[in-house]
Amino acid sequence: MSTHNVWTHKGTFLLAAVGSAVGLGNLWRFPYLTGENGGGAFILVYALTIFAVGIPILIAETMLGRNSRRSPIMGMRHLTVTHRTSRAWESIGWLGATSAFLILSFYSVIAGWALHYTWQMLTGSLAGADAETIGAGFDALLASPGLLTLYHTLFIIASGLIVGMGIHKGIESSLRIMMPSLFVILLVVLAYGIANGDFGAAASFLFTFNIADLSLEGWLQAMGQSFFTLSLGMGAIMAYGAYMSSEASLTRTAIAIAIVDTAVAMVAGLAIFSLVFGADLAPGQGPGLMFVTLPLAFAEMPFGALIGGVFFILVLGAAISSSISLIEPVAAYLVERFDLTRPQAVFAMVVASWALGLLTVVSFNLWAEGSLFHALFGRSAFDFIELLTNIFMPLGGLLIALFAGWALTPSEVMKEMRTSETWFTAWRFLVRFVAPAAVSFVFLRTIPQVDGYLIPTIGALVIVGAFAAGRTFLTESSQEQ
Ligand code: PFF
């Protein structure tokens, strides 16, 4: 059964996709990765990947959603029938839904930290605190399974309520209020950073190009980040694409999403590093940049508690608008496949993902380094789940590029894209050759991290992919005869 739902306006898909794309990836991950990888050179690679790989796959993923008008799993099943390709391509939908489920479980825990800091900032409990106190506060938060579970629960309930209210009343209406407010807050924080911090140092740090600063690992991280930040390969964009108006342009929309997402990451980076350099702190603090370095900068600045509180509200809002896009693909599938009502479907997805999130919660305390789990598996459950998503995400992107570039016939794609011959040819070249090559490169990076028991899983996935591709070629060539 098709959902047949369409967003209220032609531009709503853009709003929803930007909501999905702009999230912890822009505000938390991008600045700290740039900080760790020497700034400008990292940004150049990141921007190149966004344009050469991210945008073409974004177009492809949206197209698959819009063409099928179904949730990713049912949609891929439908496309394999209507386009007479191998059913193995349905794995794109399954991979997407599985990744969305896995990512939501830990995304919600980390977003919960922002809830804690919003509270701490607004109550002024960090005002004037020194580095030691703030560092100890973060450690204490991570050491408390109870607190982490509380925040995780609150965050996931809020996200579930929005999706449960439906795509119009829930997702659309909340995004329509949330997204403009987030942009205003971002600009306020930037203005505050310029006034109170060291904007010059931030700009030269972000934009000074020094290729020697960029290691191979940095290159790969930049490419991985461009996938994560555009929400690619996880069914989110495909699920939203299913509701996209047939009149909206795929190419223009995808370019707009990428530009806004990149601009937000840059502005967030400028604002954050202005504050960090203004307070004479180090930029390369890794994941603690947002939760330790930044609260410290706010603690030392005039009106820091207020602006800090507002900043963490921004982080929360950006995270919610992304997490709802992780619930949608699975919830829509449950509605289509099992005829559940939307609230029932959302409830099932959220409860299961919440329970899995408890593994991330205990990864920072009860099952952290030194625990039996760690000793048995050599890593925390959180690292394990993140590693799985780091494999599934590029794999999903790779399969999407291959399906759109090789399995669909050019005339069908041309009909959906309705663009000029030149654009179409450029896009097709990118999804057929450039994107698969680049993604395989990112994908291979994760292999050395993978333990023995995961290799069979990946091997199986690769075989399924190859099988799907082979069957497709056979089907295609037999059709042509
Ligand atoms: N793009 C989001 C971010 O940058 O935080 C993360 C994300 C959301 C990834 C939704 C994947 C997804 F399906």
Coordinates of C-alpha atoms and ligand atoms in Angstrom, one line a residue:
M1 CA 0.0 0.0 0.0
S2 CA 1.3 3.4 -0.9
T3 CA 1.2 6.2 1.6
H4 CA 0.2 8.8 -1.1
N5 CA 0.9 11.5 1.3
V6 CA 2.5 14.7 -0.1
W7 CA 4.0 17.7 1.8
T8 CA 1.7 20.7 1.9
H9 CA 4.0 22.9 -0.1
K10 CA 6.4 22.5 -3.0
G11 CA 9.2 23.7 -0.8
T12 CA 8.5 21.6 2.3
F13 CA 10.8 18.8 1.2
L14 CA 13.6 21.3 1.3
L15 CA 12.7 22.4 4.8
A16 CA 12.4 18.9 6.0
A17 CA 15.6 17.7 4.4
V18 CA 17.5 20.7 5.8
G19 CA 16.0 19.8 9.2
S20 CA 17.4 16.3 8.8
A21 CA 20.8 17.4 7.5
V22 CA 21.5 20.1 10.0
G23 CA 22.1 18.5 13.4
L24 CA 24.8 17.3 15.8
G25 CA 26.9 16.6 12.7
N26 CA 27.1 20.3 11.9
L27 CA 27.3 21.8 15.4
W28 CA 29.2 19.2 17.3
R29 CA 31.1 16.9 14.9
F30 CA 32.1 19.2 12.1
P31 CA 33.9 21.8 14.4
Y32 CA 35.7 19.2 16.4
L33 CA 36.8 17.2 13.3
T34 CA 38.0 20.4 11.7
G35 CA 39.8 21.3 15.0
E36 CA 41.5 17.9 15.1
N37 CA 42.5 17.9 11.4
G38 CA 44.1 21.3 11.1
G39 CA 41.3 23.5 9.6
G40 CA 41.3 24.7 6.0
A41 CA 42.6 21.7 4.2
F42 CA 40.1 19.5 5.9
I43 CA 37.3 21.9 4.9
L44 CA 38.4 21.8 1.3
V45 CA 38.2 18.0 1.1
Y46 CA 34.9 18.1 2.9
A47 CA 33.4 20.7 0.4
L48 CA 34.8 18.8 -2.6
T49 CA 33.1 15.6 -1.4
I50 CA 29.8 17.3 -0.7
F51 CA 29.7 18.6 -4.3
A52 CA 31.2 15.6 -6.2
V53 CA 29.7 12.8 -4.1
G54 CA 27.1 14.1 -1.6
I55 CA 24.9 16.1 -4.0
P56 CA 24.7 13.3 -6.7
I57 CA 23.7 10.7 -4.1
L58 CA 21.3 13.1 -2.5
I59 CA 19.6 13.6 -5.9
A60 CA 19.5 9.8 -6.4
E61 CA 18.1 9.1 -2.9
T62 CA 15.4 11.7 -3.2
M63 CA 14.5 10.4 -6.6
L64 CA 14.1 6.8 -5.4
G65 CA 11.8 8.1 -2.6
R66 CA 9.7 10.3 -4.9
N67 CA 9.5 7.8 -7.7
S68 CA 8.2 5.0 -5.4
R69 CA 6.1 7.2 -3.1
R70 CA 6.7 4.7 -0.3
S71 CA 8.8 4.1 2.8
P72 CA 12.4 3.0 1.9
I73 CA 11.8 -0.7 2.3
M74 CA 8.5 -0.9 0.5
G75 CA 9.7 1.7 -2.0
M76 CA 12.7 -0.3 -3.0
R77 CA 10.6 -3.4 -3.3
H78 CA 8.2 -1.5 -5.5
L79 CA 11.0 -0.1 -7.7
T80 CA 12.6 -3.5 -8.2
V81 CA 9.3 -4.7 -9.6
T82 CA 8.4 -1.7 -11.7
H83 CA 11.9 -1.4 -13.1
R84 CA 12.3 -5.1 -13.4
T85 CA 15.6 -5.3 -11.6
S86 CA 16.9 -7.9 -9.1
R87 CA 15.0 -8.0 -5.8
A88 CA 18.3 -7.9 -4.0
W89 CA 18.3 -4.1 -4.5
E90 CA 15.6 -4.1 -1.7
S91 CA 18.6 -4.4 0.6
I92 CA 19.0 -0.6 0.2
G93 CA 15.7 -0.2 2.1
W94 CA 16.6 -2.6 4.8
L95 CA 20.1 -1.2 5.2
G96 CA 18.6 2.3 5.5
A97 CA 15.9 1.3 8.0
T98 CA 18.4 -0.6 10.1
S99 CA 20.9 2.3 10.2
A100 CA 18.2 4.8 11.1
F101 CA 17.2 2.6 14.0
L102 CA 20.8 2.1 15.2
I103 CA 21.7 5.8 14.8
L104 CA 18.6 7.0 16.6
S105 CA 19.6 4.9 19.6
F106 CA 22.9 6.7 20.2
Y107 CA 22.0 10.1 18.7
S108 CA 19.3 10.4 21.3
V109 CA 21.7 9.8 24.1
I110 CA 24.2 12.4 22.9
A111 CA 21.4 14.9 22.2
G112 CA 20.4 14.2 25.8
W113 CA 23.8 15.7 26.9
A114 CA 22.7 19.0 25.3
L115 CA 19.5 18.9 27.4
H116 CA 21.7 18.6 30.5
Y117 CA 23.8 21.6 29.4
T118 CA 20.8 23.7 28.4
W119 CA 19.6 23.2 32.0
Q120 CA 23.0 23.9 33.5
M121 CA 23.5 27.1 31.5
L122 CA 20.0 28.5 32.1
T123 CA 20.2 27.9 35.8
G124 CA 23.6 29.6 35.9
S125 CA 25.2 26.7 37.7
L126 CA 28.3 26.9 35.5
A127 CA 28.8 30.7 35.7
G128 CA 32.4 31.5 36.6
A129 CA 33.4 27.8 36.9
D130 CA 37.0 26.8 36.1
A131 CA 38.3 24.2 33.7
E132 CA 38.6 21.6 36.3
T133 CA 35.0 22.0 37.6
I134 CA 33.5 21.9 34.1
G135 CA 35.6 18.9 33.1
A136 CA 34.6 17.1 36.3
G137 CA 31.0 18.0 35.6
F138 CA 31.1 16.4 32.2
D139 CA 32.7 13.3 33.6
A140 CA 30.1 13.1 36.4
L141 CA 27.3 13.3 33.8
L142 CA 28.8 10.4 31.8
A143 CA 29.3 8.4 35.0
S144 CA 25.7 8.5 35.9
P145 CA 23.5 5.9 34.0
G146 CA 20.4 7.3 35.7
L147 CA 20.9 10.9 34.5
L148 CA 21.9 9.8 31.0
T149 CA 18.8 7.5 30.8
L150 CA 16.6 10.3 31.9
Y151 CA 17.8 12.8 29.3
H152 CA 17.8 10.1 26.6
T153 CA 14.2 9.2 27.5
L154 CA 13.0 12.8 27.4
F155 CA 14.7 13.5 24.1
I156 CA 13.3 10.4 22.3
I157 CA 9.8 11.0 23.7
A158 CA 9.8 14.5 22.3
S159 CA 11.0 13.3 18.9
G160 CA 8.4 10.4 18.9
L161 CA 5.6 12.8 19.8
I162 CA 6.3 15.0 16.7
V163 CA 6.4 12.1 14.3
G164 CA 3.4 10.4 15.9
M165 CA 1.3 13.5 15.1
G166 CA 1.8 12.8 11.4
I167 CA 3.8 14.4 8.6
H168 CA 1.6 17.5 8.4
K169 CA 0.6 18.3 11.9
G170 CA 3.7 16.9 13.5
I171 CA 6.8 17.1 11.3
E172 CA 5.8 20.0 9.0
S173 CA 4.4 22.3 11.6
S174 CA 7.2 21.8 14.1
L175 CA 9.8 22.3 11.4
R176 CA 8.2 25.4 10.2
I177 CA 8.6 27.0 13.7
M178 CA 11.9 25.3 14.6
M179 CA 14.1 25.9 11.6
P180 CA 13.7 29.7 11.3
S181 CA 14.2 30.0 15.0
L182 CA 17.4 27.9 14.8
F183 CA 18.9 30.1 12.1
V184 CA 18.2 33.2 14.2
I185 CA 19.8 31.7 17.2
L186 CA 22.8 30.6 15.2
L187 CA 23.3 34.2 14.0
V188 CA 22.9 35.5 17.5
V189 CA 25.6 33.2 18.7
L190 CA 27.8 34.2 15.8
A191 CA 27.3 37.9 16.6
Y192 CA 28.1 37.2 20.2
G193 CA 31.2 35.3 19.2
I194 CA 32.4 38.2 17.0
A195 CA 31.7 40.7 19.8
N196 CA 33.3 38.8 22.6
G197 CA 35.6 36.3 21.0
D198 CA 38.4 36.2 18.5
F199 CA 36.8 36.1 15.1
G200 CA 40.0 36.7 13.2
A201 CA 41.7 33.7 14.8
A202 CA 38.7 31.6 14.1
A203 CA 38.5 32.6 10.4
S204 CA 42.2 32.1 9.9
F205 CA 42.1 28.7 11.6
L206 CA 39.1 27.5 9.5
F207 CA 40.2 29.0 6.2
T208 CA 44.0 28.9 6.2
F209 CA 44.9 26.2 3.8
N210 CA 47.7 24.0 4.7
I211 CA 47.7 20.6 3.0
A212 CA 50.5 19.3 5.2
D213 CA 48.1 19.4 8.2
L214 CA 45.8 16.9 6.6
S215 CA 46.5 13.2 7.1
L216 CA 45.0 10.4 5.1
E217 CA 42.8 9.7 8.1
G218 CA 41.7 13.3 8.0
W219 CA 40.8 12.9 4.3
L220 CA 38.7 9.9 5.0
Q221 CA 37.0 11.5 8.0
A222 CA 36.1 14.5 5.8
M223 CA 34.5 12.2 3.3
G224 CA 32.6 10.2 6.0
Q225 CA 31.4 13.4 7.6
S226 CA 30.0 14.7 4.3
F227 CA 27.8 11.6 4.3
F228 CA 26.7 11.9 7.8
T229 CA 25.9 15.5 7.6
L230 CA 23.7 15.2 4.5
S231 CA 21.9 12.3 6.2
L232 CA 22.7 10.0 3.2
G233 CA 22.2 6.3 2.9
M234 CA 20.0 5.9 5.9
G235 CA 16.5 6.1 4.4
A236 CA 15.7 9.4 5.9
I237 CA 16.0 11.4 2.7
M238 CA 14.3 8.6 0.8
A239 CA 11.4 8.6 3.3
Y240 CA 11.0 12.4 3.1
G241 CA 11.4 12.3 -0.7
A242 CA 8.4 10.0 -0.9
Y243 CA 6.3 13.0 0.1
M244 CA 8.0 15.5 -2.2
S245 CA 5.9 17.4 -4.7
S246 CA 6.4 16.2 -8.3
E247 CA 6.9 19.8 -9.4
A248 CA 9.9 20.5 -7.2
S249 CA 13.3 20.3 -9.0
L250 CA 15.5 17.4 -7.7
T251 CA 18.7 19.1 -8.7
R252 CA 18.0 22.5 -7.4
T253 CA 16.6 21.2 -4.2
A254 CA 19.6 19.0 -3.6
I255 CA 22.1 21.8 -4.3
A256 CA 20.1 24.1 -1.9
I257 CA 20.2 21.5 0.9
A258 CA 24.0 21.0 0.5
I259 CA 24.6 24.7 0.5
V260 CA 22.5 25.5 3.6
D261 CA 24.0 22.5 5.4
T262 CA 27.5 23.5 4.6
A263 CA 26.8 27.2 5.5
V264 CA 25.4 26.2 8.9
A265 CA 28.5 24.0 9.6
M266 CA 30.8 26.9 8.7
V267 CA 28.9 29.5 10.7
A268 CA 28.8 27.2 13.7
G269 CA 32.5 26.5 13.3
L270 CA 33.2 30.3 13.1
A271 CA 31.1 31.0 16.1
I272 CA 32.5 28.2 18.2
F273 CA 36.1 28.8 17.4
S274 CA 35.7 32.6 18.0
L275 CA 34.6 31.8 21.5
V276 CA 37.3 29.1 22.0
F277 CA 40.1 31.3 20.8
G278 CA 38.7 34.3 22.6
A279 CA 39.0 32.4 25.9
D280 CA 42.5 31.2 25.0
L281 CA 41.4 27.5 24.8
A282 CA 42.7 24.8 22.6
P283 CA 40.7 24.0 19.4
G284 CA 41.7 20.3 19.1
Q285 CA 39.8 18.9 22.0
G286 CA 37.8 16.2 20.1
P287 CA 34.3 15.4 21.1
G288 CA 34.6 17.4 24.3
L289 CA 34.8 20.6 22.3
M290 CA 31.1 21.3 22.7
F291 CA 30.5 19.9 26.1
V292 CA 33.7 21.0 27.9
T293 CA 35.6 23.7 26.0
L294 CA 32.6 25.7 25.0
P295 CA 30.8 25.8 28.4
L296 CA 34.1 27.0 29.8
A297 CA 34.3 29.8 27.2
F298 CA 30.7 30.7 28.1
A299 CA 31.5 30.6 31.8
E300 CA 34.1 33.3 31.4
M301 CA 32.1 35.7 29.2
P302 CA 29.6 38.5 29.8
F303 CA 26.0 37.1 29.6
G304 CA 27.7 33.7 28.9
A305 CA 25.1 31.7 30.9
L306 CA 22.2 33.2 28.9
I307 CA 23.8 32.9 25.4
G308 CA 25.2 29.4 26.4
G309 CA 21.7 28.4 27.3
V310 CA 20.4 29.7 24.0
F311 CA 23.2 27.9 22.2
F312 CA 22.3 24.6 23.7
I313 CA 18.7 25.1 22.8
L314 CA 19.9 25.5 19.2
V315 CA 21.8 22.2 19.5
L316 CA 18.7 20.5 20.9
G317 CA 16.4 21.8 18.2
A318 CA 18.9 20.8 15.4
A319 CA 19.1 17.4 17.0
I320 CA 15.3 16.9 17.2
S321 CA 14.8 18.0 13.6
S322 CA 17.3 15.3 12.6
S323 CA 16.0 12.5 14.9
I324 CA 12.5 12.8 13.6
S325 CA 13.9 12.0 10.2
L326 CA 15.4 8.8 11.6
I327 CA 12.0 7.7 13.0
E328 CA 10.1 8.4 9.9
P329 CA 11.5 5.7 7.5
V330 CA 10.9 2.9 10.0
A331 CA 7.5 4.2 11.3
A332 CA 6.3 4.6 7.7
Y333 CA 7.3 1.1 6.9
L334 CA 5.5 -0.3 9.9
V335 CA 2.3 1.6 8.8
E336 CA 2.5 0.4 5.2
R337 CA 3.5 -3.2 5.9
F338 CA 1.5 -4.1 9.0
D339 CA -1.3 -1.6 8.8
L340 CA -0.4 -0.2 12.2
T341 CA -1.7 3.3 13.0
R342 CA 1.0 6.0 12.9
P343 CA 1.1 6.4 16.7
Q344 CA 1.5 2.6 17.2
A345 CA 4.2 2.4 14.6
V346 CA 6.1 5.3 16.1
F347 CA 5.7 3.8 19.6
A348 CA 7.2 0.5 18.4
M349 CA 10.2 2.1 16.7
V350 CA 10.9 4.5 19.6
V351 CA 10.6 2.0 22.4
A352 CA 12.9 -0.4 20.5
S353 CA 15.5 2.3 19.7
W354 CA 15.2 3.6 23.3
A355 CA 16.0 0.2 24.7
L356 CA 19.0 -0.2 22.4
G357 CA 20.1 3.3 23.5
L358 CA 20.6 1.9 27.0
L359 CA 23.6 0.1 25.6
T360 CA 25.1 3.5 24.7
V361 CA 24.2 4.8 28.1
V362 CA 26.1 2.1 29.9
S363 CA 29.0 2.3 27.5
F364 CA 30.1 5.5 29.4
N365 CA 29.9 4.0 32.9
L366 CA 28.9 0.4 33.9
W367 CA 30.2 -1.2 30.7
A368 CA 33.1 1.3 30.0
E369 CA 36.7 0.3 29.8
G370 CA 37.6 -2.2 32.5
S371 CA 34.2 -3.9 32.4
L372 CA 33.5 -7.4 31.4
F373 CA 31.8 -6.3 28.2
H374 CA 34.8 -4.3 27.2
A375 CA 37.1 -7.1 28.0
L376 CA 35.0 -9.6 26.0
F377 CA 34.5 -7.4 22.9
G378 CA 37.4 -5.1 23.0
R379 CA 35.2 -2.0 22.6
S380 CA 32.2 -0.4 24.2
A381 CA 28.7 -1.2 22.9
F382 CA 28.4 2.4 21.7
D383 CA 31.7 2.1 19.7
F384 CA 30.3 -1.1 18.2
I385 CA 27.0 0.4 17.2
E386 CA 28.7 3.4 15.8
L387 CA 31.1 1.2 13.8
L388 CA 28.2 -0.7 12.4
T389 CA 26.5 2.5 11.2
N390 CA 29.9 3.7 9.8
I391 CA 29.8 0.6 7.6
F392 CA 26.1 0.7 6.7
M393 CA 26.1 4.4 5.9
P394 CA 28.6 4.3 3.0
L395 CA 27.4 0.9 1.9
G396 CA 23.8 2.3 1.6
G397 CA 25.2 5.3 -0.3
L398 CA 27.2 3.1 -2.6
L399 CA 24.2 0.9 -3.4
I400 CA 22.0 3.9 -4.0
A401 CA 24.6 5.3 -6.4
L402 CA 24.9 2.0 -8.2
F403 CA 21.1 1.4 -8.4
A404 CA 20.4 4.9 -9.8
G405 CA 23.5 4.9 -12.1
W406 CA 23.4 1.4 -13.4
A407 CA 20.1 -0.3 -12.8
L408 CA 17.7 2.4 -13.8
T409 CA 17.5 3.1 -17.4
P410 CA 18.6 6.7 -18.5
S411 CA 15.3 7.5 -20.0
E412 CA 13.4 6.7 -16.7
V413 CA 15.8 8.8 -14.7
M414 CA 15.7 11.6 -17.3
K415 CA 11.9 11.7 -16.9
E416 CA 12.1 12.1 -13.1
M417 CA 14.9 14.6 -13.2
R418 CA 13.6 16.8 -15.9
T419 CA 16.9 18.6 -16.3
S420 CA 19.2 19.6 -19.2
E421 CA 21.2 17.0 -21.1
T422 CA 24.4 18.4 -19.7
W423 CA 23.4 18.3 -16.1
F424 CA 22.0 14.8 -16.5
T425 CA 25.2 13.6 -18.1
A426 CA 27.3 15.1 -15.4
W427 CA 25.1 13.6 -12.7
R428 CA 25.2 10.2 -14.3
F429 CA 28.9 10.2 -14.6
L430 CA 29.2 11.1 -10.9
V431 CA 26.9 8.4 -9.6
R432 CA 28.2 5.7 -11.9
F433 CA 31.9 6.2 -11.4
V434 CA 33.0 9.0 -9.0
A435 CA 30.6 8.3 -6.1
P436 CA 31.1 4.5 -6.0
A437 CA 34.9 4.9 -6.2
A438 CA 35.0 7.6 -3.4
V439 CA 32.6 5.7 -1.2
S440 CA 34.5 2.4 -1.6
F441 CA 37.5 4.4 -0.4
V442 CA 35.7 5.6 2.8
F443 CA 34.3 2.2 3.3
L444 CA 37.6 0.4 3.2
R445 CA 38.9 2.7 5.9
T446 CA 36.6 1.0 8.4
I447 CA 37.8 -2.5 7.5
P448 CA 41.0 -2.4 9.7
Q449 CA 38.8 -1.5 12.7
V450 CA 36.6 -4.5 12.2
D451 CA 37.1 -7.6 14.3
G452 CA 37.0 -11.1 13.0
Y453 CA 33.4 -11.8 13.6
L454 CA 32.3 -8.8 11.6
I455 CA 34.2 -9.7 8.5
P456 CA 31.7 -12.4 7.5
T457 CA 28.9 -10.0 7.9
I458 CA 30.5 -7.5 5.6
G459 CA 31.5 -10.2 3.2
A460 CA 27.9 -11.3 3.0
L461 CA 26.7 -7.8 2.4
V462 CA 29.3 -7.3 -0.4
I463 CA 28.2 -10.6 -2.0
V464 CA 24.6 -9.6 -1.9
G465 CA 25.5 -6.3 -3.5
A466 CA 27.5 -7.9 -6.2
F467 CA 24.8 -10.5 -6.8
A468 CA 22.2 -7.7 -7.1
A469 CA 24.4 -5.8 -9.5
G470 CA 25.0 -9.0 -11.6
R471 CA 21.4 -9.9 -11.7
T472 CA 20.5 -6.4 -12.8
F473 CA 22.9 -6.4 -15.7
L474 CA 21.6 -9.7 -16.8
T475 CA 18.0 -8.6 -16.5
E476 CA 18.8 -5.3 -18.3
S477 CA 20.7 -7.0 -21.2
S478 CA 18.0 -9.6 -21.6
Q479 CA 15.4 -6.9 -21.8
E480 CA 17.3 -5.1 -24.5
Q481 CA 17.5 -8.1 -26.7
Ligands
PFF1 N1 22.6 14.8 9.3 C1 22.5 14.7 10.8 C2 23.5 15.5 11.4 O1 24.4 16.1 10.7 O2 23.5 15.6 12.6 C3 22.6 13.3 11.3 C4 21.7 12.3 10.6 C5 20.3 12.5 10.6 C6 22.2 11.3 9.9 C7 19.5 11.7 10.0 C8 21.4 10.5 9.3 C9 20.0 10.6 9.3 F1 19.3 9.8 8.6

